[in-house]
Coordinates of C-alpha atoms in Angstrom, one line a residue:
X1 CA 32.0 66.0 0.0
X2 CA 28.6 66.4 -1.5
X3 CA 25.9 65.0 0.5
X4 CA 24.4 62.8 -1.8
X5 CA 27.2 60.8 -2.6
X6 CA 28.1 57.8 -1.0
X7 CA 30.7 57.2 1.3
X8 CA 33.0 55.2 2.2
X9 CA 34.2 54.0 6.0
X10 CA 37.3 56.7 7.3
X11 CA 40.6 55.0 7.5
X12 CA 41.2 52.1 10.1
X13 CA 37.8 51.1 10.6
X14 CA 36.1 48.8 8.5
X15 CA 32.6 49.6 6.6
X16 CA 29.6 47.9 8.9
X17 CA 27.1 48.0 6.5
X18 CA 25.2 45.0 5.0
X19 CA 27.2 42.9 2.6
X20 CA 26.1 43.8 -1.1
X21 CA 23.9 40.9 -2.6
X22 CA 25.0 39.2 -6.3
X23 CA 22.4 41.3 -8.4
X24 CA 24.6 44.7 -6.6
X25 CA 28.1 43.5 -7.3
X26 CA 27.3 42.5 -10.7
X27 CA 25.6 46.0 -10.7
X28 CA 28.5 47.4 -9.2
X29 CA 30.9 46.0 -12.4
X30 CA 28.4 47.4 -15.0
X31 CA 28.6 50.7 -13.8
X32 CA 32.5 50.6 -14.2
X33 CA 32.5 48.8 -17.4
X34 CA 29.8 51.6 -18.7
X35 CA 31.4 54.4 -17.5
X36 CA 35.0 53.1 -19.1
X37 CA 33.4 52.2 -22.4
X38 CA 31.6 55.7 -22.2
X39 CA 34.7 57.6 -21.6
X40 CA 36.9 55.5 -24.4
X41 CA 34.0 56.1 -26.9
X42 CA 34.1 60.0 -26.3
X43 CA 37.7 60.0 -26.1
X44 CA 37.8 58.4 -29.5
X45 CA 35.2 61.0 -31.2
X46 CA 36.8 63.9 -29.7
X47 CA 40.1 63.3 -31.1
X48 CA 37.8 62.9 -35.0
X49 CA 35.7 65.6 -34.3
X50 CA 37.0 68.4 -32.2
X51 CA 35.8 71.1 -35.1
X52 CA 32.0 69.9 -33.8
X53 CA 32.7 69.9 -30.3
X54 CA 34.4 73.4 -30.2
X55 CA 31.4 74.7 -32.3
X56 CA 28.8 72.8 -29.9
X57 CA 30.6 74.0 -26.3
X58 CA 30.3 77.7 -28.1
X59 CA 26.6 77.5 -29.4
X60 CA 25.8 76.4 -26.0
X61 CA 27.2 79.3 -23.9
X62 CA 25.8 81.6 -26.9
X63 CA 22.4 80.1 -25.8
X64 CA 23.0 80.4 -22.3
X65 CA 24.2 84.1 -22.3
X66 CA 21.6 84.8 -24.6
X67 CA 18.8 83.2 -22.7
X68 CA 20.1 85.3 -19.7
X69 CA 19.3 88.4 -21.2
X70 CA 16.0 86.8 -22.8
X71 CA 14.4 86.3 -19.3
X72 CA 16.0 89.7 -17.6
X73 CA 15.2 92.3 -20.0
X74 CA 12.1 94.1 -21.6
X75 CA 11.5 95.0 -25.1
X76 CA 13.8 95.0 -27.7
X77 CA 16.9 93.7 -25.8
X78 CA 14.9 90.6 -25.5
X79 CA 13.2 90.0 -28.3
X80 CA 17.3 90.0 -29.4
X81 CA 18.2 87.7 -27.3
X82 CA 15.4 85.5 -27.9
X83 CA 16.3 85.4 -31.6
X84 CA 19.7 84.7 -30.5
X85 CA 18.7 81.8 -28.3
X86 CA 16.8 80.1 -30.9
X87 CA 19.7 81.0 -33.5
X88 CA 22.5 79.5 -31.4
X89 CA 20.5 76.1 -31.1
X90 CA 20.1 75.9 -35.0
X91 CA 23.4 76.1 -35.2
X92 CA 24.1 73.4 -33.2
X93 CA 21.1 71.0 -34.3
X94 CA 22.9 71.9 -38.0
X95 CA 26.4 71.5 -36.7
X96 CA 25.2 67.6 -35.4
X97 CA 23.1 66.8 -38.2
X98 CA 25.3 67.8 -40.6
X99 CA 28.5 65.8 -38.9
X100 CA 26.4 62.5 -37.8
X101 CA 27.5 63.7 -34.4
X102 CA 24.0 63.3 -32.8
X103 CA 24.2 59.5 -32.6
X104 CA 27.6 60.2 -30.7
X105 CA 25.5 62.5 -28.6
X106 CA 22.7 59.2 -28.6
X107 CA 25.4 56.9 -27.3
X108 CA 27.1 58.8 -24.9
X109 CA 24.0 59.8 -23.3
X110 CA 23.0 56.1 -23.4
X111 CA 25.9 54.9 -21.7
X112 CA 26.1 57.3 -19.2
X113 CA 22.6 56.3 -18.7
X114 CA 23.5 53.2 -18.1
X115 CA 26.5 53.1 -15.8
X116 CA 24.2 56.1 -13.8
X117 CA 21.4 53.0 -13.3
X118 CA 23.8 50.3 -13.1
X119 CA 25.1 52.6 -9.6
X120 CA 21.8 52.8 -8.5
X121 CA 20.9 49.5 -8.2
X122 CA 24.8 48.7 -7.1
X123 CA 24.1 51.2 -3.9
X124 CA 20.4 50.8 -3.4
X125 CA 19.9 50.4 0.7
X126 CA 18.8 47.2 1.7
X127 CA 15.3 46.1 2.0
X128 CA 13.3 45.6 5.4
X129 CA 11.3 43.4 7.1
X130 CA 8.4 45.8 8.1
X131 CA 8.6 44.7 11.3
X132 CA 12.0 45.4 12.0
X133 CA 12.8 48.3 10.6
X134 CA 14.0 51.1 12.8
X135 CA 12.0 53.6 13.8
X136 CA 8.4 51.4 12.8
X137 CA 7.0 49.1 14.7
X138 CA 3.3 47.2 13.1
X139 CA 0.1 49.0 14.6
X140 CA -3.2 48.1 15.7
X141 CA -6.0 48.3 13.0
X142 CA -7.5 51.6 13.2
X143 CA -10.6 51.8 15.8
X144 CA -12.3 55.2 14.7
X145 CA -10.8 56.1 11.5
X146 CA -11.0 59.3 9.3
X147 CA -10.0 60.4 6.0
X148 CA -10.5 63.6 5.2
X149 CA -10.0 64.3 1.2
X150 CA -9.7 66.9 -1.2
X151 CA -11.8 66.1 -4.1
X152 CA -10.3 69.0 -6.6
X153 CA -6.7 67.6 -5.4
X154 CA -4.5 66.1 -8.5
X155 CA -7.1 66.2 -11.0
X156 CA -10.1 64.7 -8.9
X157 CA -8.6 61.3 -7.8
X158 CA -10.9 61.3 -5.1
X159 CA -13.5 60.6 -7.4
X160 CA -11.5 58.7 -9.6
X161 CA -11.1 56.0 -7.7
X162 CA -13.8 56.1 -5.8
X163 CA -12.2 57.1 -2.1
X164 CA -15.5 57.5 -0.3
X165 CA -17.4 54.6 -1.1
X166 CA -14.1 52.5 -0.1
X167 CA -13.1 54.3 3.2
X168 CA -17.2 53.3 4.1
X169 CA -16.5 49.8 2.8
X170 CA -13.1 50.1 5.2
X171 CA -15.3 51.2 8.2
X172 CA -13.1 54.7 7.7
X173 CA -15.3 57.7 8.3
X174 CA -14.7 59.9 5.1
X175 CA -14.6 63.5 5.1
X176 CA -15.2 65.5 1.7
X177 CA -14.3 68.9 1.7
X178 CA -16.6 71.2 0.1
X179 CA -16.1 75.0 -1.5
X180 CA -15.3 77.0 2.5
X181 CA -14.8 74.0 4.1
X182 CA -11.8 75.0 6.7
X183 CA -9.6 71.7 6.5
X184 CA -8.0 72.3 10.1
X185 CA -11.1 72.8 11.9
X186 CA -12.3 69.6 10.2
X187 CA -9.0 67.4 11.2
X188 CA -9.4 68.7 15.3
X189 CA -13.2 68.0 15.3
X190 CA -12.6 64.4 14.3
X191 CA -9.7 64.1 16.9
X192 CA -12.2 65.6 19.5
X193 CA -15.1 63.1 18.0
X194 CA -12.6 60.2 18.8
X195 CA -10.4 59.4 15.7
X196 CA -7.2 57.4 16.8
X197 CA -6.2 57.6 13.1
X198 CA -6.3 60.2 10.9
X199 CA -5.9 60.6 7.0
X200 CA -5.3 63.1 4.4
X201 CA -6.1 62.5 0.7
X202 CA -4.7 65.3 -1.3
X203 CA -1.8 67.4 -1.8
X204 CA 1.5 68.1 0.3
X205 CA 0.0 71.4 1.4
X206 CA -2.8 69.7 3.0
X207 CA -1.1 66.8 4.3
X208 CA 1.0 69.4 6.4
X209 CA -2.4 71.0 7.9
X210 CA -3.6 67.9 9.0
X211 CA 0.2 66.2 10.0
X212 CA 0.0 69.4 12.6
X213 CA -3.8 68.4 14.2
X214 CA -2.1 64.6 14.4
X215 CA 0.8 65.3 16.0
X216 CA -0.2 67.6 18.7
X217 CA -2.9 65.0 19.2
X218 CA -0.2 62.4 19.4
X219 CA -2.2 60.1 16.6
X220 CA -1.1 58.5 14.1
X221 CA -1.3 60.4 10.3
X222 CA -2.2 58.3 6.6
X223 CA -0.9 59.7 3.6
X224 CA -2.9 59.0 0.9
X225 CA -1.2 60.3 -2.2
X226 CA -3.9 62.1 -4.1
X227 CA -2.4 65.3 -4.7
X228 CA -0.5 66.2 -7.9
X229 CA 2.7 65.5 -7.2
X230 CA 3.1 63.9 -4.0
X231 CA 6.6 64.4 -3.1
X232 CA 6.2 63.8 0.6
X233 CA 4.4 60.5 -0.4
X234 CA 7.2 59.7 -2.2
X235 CA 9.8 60.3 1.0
X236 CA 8.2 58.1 2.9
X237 CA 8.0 55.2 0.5
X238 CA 4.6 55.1 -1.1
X239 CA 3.9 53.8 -4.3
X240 CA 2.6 57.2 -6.0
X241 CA 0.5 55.1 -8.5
X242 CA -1.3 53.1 -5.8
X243 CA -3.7 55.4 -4.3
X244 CA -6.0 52.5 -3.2
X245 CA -3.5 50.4 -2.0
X246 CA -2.5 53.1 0.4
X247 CA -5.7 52.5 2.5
X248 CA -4.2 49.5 3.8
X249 CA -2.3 51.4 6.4
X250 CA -5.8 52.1 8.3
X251 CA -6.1 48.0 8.9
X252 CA -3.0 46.6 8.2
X253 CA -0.4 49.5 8.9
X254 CA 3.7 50.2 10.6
X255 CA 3.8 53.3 12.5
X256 CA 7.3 54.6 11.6
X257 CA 8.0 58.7 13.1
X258 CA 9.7 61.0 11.1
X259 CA 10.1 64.7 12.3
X260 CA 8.0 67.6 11.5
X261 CA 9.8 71.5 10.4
X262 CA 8.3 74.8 11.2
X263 CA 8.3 78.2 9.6
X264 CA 7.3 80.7 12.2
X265 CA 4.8 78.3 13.8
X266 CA 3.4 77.1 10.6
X267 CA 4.1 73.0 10.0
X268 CA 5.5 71.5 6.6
X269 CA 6.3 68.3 5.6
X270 CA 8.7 69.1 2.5
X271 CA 10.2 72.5 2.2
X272 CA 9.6 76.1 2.0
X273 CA 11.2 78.2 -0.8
X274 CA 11.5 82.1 -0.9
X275 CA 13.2 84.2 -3.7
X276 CA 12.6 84.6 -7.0
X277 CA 9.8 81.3 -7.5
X278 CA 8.3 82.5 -4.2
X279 CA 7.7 86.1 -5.2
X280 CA 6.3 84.8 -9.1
X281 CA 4.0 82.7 -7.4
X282 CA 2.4 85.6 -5.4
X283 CA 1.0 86.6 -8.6
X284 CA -2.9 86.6 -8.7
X285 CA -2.0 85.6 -12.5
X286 CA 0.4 83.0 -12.0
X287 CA -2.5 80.0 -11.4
X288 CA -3.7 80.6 -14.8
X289 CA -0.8 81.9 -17.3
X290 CA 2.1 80.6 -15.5
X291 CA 4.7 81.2 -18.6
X292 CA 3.3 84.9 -19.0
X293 CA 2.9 85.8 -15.4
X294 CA 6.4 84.9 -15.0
X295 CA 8.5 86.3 -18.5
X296 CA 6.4 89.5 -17.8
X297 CA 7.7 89.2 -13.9
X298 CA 11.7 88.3 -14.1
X299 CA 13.2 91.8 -15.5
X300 CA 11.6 93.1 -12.5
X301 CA 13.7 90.1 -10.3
X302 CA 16.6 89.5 -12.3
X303 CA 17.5 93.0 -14.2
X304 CA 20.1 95.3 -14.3
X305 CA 19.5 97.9 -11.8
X306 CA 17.0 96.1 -9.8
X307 CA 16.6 96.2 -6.1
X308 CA 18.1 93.1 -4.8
X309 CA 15.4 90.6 -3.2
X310 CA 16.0 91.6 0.7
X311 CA 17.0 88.6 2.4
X312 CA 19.0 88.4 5.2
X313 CA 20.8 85.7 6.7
X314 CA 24.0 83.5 7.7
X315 CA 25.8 81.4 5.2
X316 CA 27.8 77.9 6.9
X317 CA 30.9 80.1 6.3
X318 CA 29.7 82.3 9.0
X319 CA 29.6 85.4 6.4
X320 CA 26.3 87.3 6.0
X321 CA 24.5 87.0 2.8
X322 CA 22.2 89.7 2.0
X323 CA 20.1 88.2 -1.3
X324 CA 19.8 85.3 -3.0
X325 CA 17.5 84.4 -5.9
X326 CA 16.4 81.3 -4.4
X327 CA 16.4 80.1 -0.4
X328 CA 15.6 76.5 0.0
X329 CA 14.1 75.6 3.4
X330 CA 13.8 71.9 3.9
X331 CA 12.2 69.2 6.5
X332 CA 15.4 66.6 6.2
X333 CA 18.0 67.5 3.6
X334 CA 17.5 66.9 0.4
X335 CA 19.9 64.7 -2.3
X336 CA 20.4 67.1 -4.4
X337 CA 23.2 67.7 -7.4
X338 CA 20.9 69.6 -9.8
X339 CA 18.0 71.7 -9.5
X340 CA 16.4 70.1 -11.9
X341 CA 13.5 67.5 -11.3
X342 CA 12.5 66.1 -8.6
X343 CA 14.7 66.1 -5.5
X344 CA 14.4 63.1 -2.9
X345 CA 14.8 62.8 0.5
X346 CA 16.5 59.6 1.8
X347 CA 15.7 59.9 5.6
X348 CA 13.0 62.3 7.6
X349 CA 13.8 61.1 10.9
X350 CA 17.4 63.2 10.7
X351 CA 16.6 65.5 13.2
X352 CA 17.6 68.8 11.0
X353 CA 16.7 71.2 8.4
X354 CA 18.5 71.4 5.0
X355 CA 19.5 74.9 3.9
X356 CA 19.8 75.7 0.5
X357 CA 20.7 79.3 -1.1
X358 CA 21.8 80.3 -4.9
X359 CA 22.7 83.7 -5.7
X360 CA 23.2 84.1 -9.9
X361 CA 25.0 87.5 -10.4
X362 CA 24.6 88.2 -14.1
X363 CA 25.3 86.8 -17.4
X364 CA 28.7 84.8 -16.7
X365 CA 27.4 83.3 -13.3
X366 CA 24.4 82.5 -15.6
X367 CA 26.9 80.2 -18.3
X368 CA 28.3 78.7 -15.2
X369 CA 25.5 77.7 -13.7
X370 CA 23.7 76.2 -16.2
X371 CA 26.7 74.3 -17.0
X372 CA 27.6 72.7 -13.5
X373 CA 23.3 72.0 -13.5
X374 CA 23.7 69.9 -16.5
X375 CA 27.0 68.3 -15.8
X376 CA 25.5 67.3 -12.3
X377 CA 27.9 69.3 -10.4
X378 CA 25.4 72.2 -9.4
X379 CA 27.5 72.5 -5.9
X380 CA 30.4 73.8 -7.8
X381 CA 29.0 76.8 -8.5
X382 CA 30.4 79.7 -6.4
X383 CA 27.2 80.8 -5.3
X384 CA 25.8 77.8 -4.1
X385 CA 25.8 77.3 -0.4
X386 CA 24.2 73.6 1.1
X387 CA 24.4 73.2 4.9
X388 CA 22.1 71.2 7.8
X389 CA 21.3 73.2 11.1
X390 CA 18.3 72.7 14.0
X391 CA 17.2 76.3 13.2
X392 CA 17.2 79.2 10.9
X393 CA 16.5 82.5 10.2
X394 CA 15.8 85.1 7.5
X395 CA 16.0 88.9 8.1
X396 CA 13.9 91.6 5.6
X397 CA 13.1 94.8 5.9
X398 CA 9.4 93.8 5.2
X399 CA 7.2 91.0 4.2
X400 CA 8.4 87.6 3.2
X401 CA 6.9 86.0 -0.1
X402 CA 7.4 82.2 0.8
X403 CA 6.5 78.8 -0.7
X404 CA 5.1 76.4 1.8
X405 CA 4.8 72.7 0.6
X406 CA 3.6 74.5 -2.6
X407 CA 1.0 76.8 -1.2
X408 CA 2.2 80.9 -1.8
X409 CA 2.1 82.5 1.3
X410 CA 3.7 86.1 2.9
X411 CA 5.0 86.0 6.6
X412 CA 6.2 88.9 8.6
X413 CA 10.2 89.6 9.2
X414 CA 12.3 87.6 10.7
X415 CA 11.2 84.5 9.5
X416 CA 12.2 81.5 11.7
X417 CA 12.6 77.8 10.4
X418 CA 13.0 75.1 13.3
X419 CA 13.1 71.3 13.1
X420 CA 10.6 69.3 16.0
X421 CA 12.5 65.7 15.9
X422 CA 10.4 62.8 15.8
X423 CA 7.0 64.8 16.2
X424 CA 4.9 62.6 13.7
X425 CA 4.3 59.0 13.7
X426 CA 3.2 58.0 9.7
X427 CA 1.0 55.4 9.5
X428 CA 2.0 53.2 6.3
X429 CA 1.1 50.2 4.7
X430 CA 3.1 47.2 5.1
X431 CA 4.2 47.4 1.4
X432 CA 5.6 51.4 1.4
X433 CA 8.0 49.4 3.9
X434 CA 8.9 46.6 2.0
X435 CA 9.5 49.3 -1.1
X436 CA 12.9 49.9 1.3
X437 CA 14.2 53.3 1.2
X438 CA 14.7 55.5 -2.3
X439 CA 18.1 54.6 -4.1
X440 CA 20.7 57.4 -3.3
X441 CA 21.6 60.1 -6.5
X442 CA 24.7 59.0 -7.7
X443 CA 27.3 60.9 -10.0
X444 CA 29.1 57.9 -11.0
X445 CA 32.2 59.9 -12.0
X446 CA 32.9 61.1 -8.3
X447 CA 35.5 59.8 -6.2
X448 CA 32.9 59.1 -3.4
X449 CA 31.1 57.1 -5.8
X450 CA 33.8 55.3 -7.7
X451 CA 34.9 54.2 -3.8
X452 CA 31.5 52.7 -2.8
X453 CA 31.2 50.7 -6.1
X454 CA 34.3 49.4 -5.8
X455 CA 34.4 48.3 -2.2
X456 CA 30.1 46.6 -3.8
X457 CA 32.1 45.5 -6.8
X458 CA 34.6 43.4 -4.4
X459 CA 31.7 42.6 -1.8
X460 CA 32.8 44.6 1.1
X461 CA 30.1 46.5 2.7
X462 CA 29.6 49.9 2.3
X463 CA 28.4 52.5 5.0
X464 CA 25.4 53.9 3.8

């Protein structure tokens, strides 16, 4: 059973979650009635137009193959393929034009859409009272705050919105970092200057650095989200948008603890990658020509004859993998059911790491792949493994390129991932609480699924 699915209670033992509320059965019965009228509608085209859906499925896997060979191979092979590629796709633009099949492709997608948000909101955990939530409990207002903040992080919010002048407005000592400024010899200076709360206004990377000073201090850490792309923000409930708002926590907070992973010694708060994306983003280039650095880089990673990348370690089946293009290292396991976008984490207080590891082995693996992706059913794929585990461990012969919380690093053989439960406590404003936790990734047309909005449909509860 995929992990982000719902499920439903095992046999002889009734669900003890929540009871659903009106807006989620009703929810609940749109999903169904979308998903029936999407299937009908498709059914009903198919049967018209099965000349335009052969010659679409066909054009597709041309593109895919093709696209294969584009991003694996030097000079003229793929220029070729490249022409192929774009060939394949005029085809099927002209194919749907020509046929008025793209507002079948306009409706399906829309109804699919549809039944997909209806699910969401059908299976969307409960909301909290701050207060009561597991794991938090409301805190003191800060005595000797400090918020230490990136000013070149996601554009220059810092400045945008003015983070300095508020924090002394707060009574919140700020901290600007400044070209040399080494960020985790600021964050322990202001835990040995007296800060019983500390802050971090930038990006995931840096959040990590300072998440390590605060919990080996045993203080409490503010995420303020004024990085890019603030995933771990996101995790734990923040409203992205709201970078002010996030100050809150330093006066009117609920300490909640989450756990903490490590990759040999070295704290992160999201994940650490290594593979193909880790190596590319070694580059020197990569910062500023990201598309060049990495079409010039991927024959080199991806083809034929290549060395494969040299990493060792054990799959869930107990069998020894020996490369993969992508390892996927994560603090809590991630929902995942494409690659894709933006991956969320429901829960950080789990206890374990999720493992994640893709190996594509040519052109076929390629097709398949990118079909499961875009149907949703990525976990199909033969060469897709997902497990959970306390520790982990990747063998090379050498150094490790690896990705941590976005910043490119290289580690020395064998490098070790290990969760520390409940080694943070997050300091968050009352309202990242109220938010409630992020709606689970649904694929409505999974048993799983179907199960859960049926037993919301009828208002049973449904373990979540």
């Amino acid at each position: 059973m995929s992990a982000h699915e719902p499920t439903t209670a095992p046999a002889g033992r009734a669900p003890d979650g929540p009871l659903p509320t009106r807006e989620q059965r009703v929810a609940a019965w749109l999903a169904f009635l979308a998903l029936a009228a999407g299937l009908a509608y498709l059914a009903a085209v198919t049967l018209n137009r099965l000349d335009v859906l052969i010659l679409s499925v066909l054009a597709l896997s041309v593109a895919v193959v093709a696209a294969w060979f584009a991003v694996s191979r030097r000079g003229t092979a793929r220029i070729v393929a490249a022409v192929v590629v774009v060939a394949a796709l005029v085809a099927l633009a002209l194919a749907l034009l020509r046929s008025h099949s793209i507002w079948v492709l306009i409706v399906g997608v829309a109804l699919a859409s549809l039944s997909a948000a209806a699910a969401r909101l059908a299976l969307r955990p409960a909301r909290h009272d701050p207060a009561a939530r597991a794991g938090s409990e409301v805190a003191p207002a800060a005595r000797h705050g400090v918020l230490i903040m990136n000013p070149w992080s996601g554009g220059g919010k810092v400045e945008r919105f003015g983070l300095e002048a508020l924090c002394r407005e707060r009574g919140i000592e700020p901290i600007v970092l400044v070209p040399g400024s080494d960020l985790l010899a600021l964050a322990e200076d202001a835990v040995r200057r007296g800060a019983d709360v500390i802050g971090m206004a930038g990006g995931d990377g840096s959040q990590a650095l300072v998440a390590s000073v605060a919990s080996r201090a045993g203080i409490p850490l503010v995420v303020i989200p004024a990085g890019t792309r603030n995933h771990f923000a996101l995790d734990l409930g923040l409203d992205r948008a709201d970078v002010v708002g996030a100050l809150d926590a330093f006066t009117d907070g609920v300490d909640t603890v989450i756990d903490l992973a490590e990759v040999n010694g070295r704290v992160f708060v999201n994940n650490a990658s290594m593979g193909v994306y880790a190596r590319v983003v070694q580059s020197d280039e990569y910062r500023d020509a990201k598309l060049r650095t990495t079409a010039a880089m991927l024959p080199d990673l991806l083809g034929p004859g290549v060395t494969p990348l040299d990493l060792g370690f054990l799959l869930p089946t107990g069998d020894r993998a020996t490369t993969a293009q992508l390892v996927l290292v994560s603090n809590n396991p991630y929902q995942l059911s494409h690659l894709r976008g933006a991956a969320l984490r429901p829960d950080l207080d789990r206890g374990v790491l999720g493992v994640v590891s893709v190996l594509i082995e040519g052109a076929a693996d390629a097709q398949r792949f990118a079909a499961l992706e875009a149907a949703g059913q990525v976990r199909r794929f033969p060469g897709w493994h997902e497990w959970t585990t306390t520790a982990f461990e990747v063998e090379s012969s050498g150094p490790v390129e690896v990705g941590v919380d976005g910043e490119a690093l290289t580690m020395d053989a064998p490098v070790r991932f290990t969760i520390r439960p409940g080694a943070l406590t997050v300091r968050l404003p009352r309202a990242a609480l109220a938010r409630g936790k992020v709606a689970p990734a649904v694929h409505v047309a999974s048993a799983p699924t179907l199960a859960a909005l049926w037993h919301t449909a009828l208002g049973r509860p449904v373990d979540r």
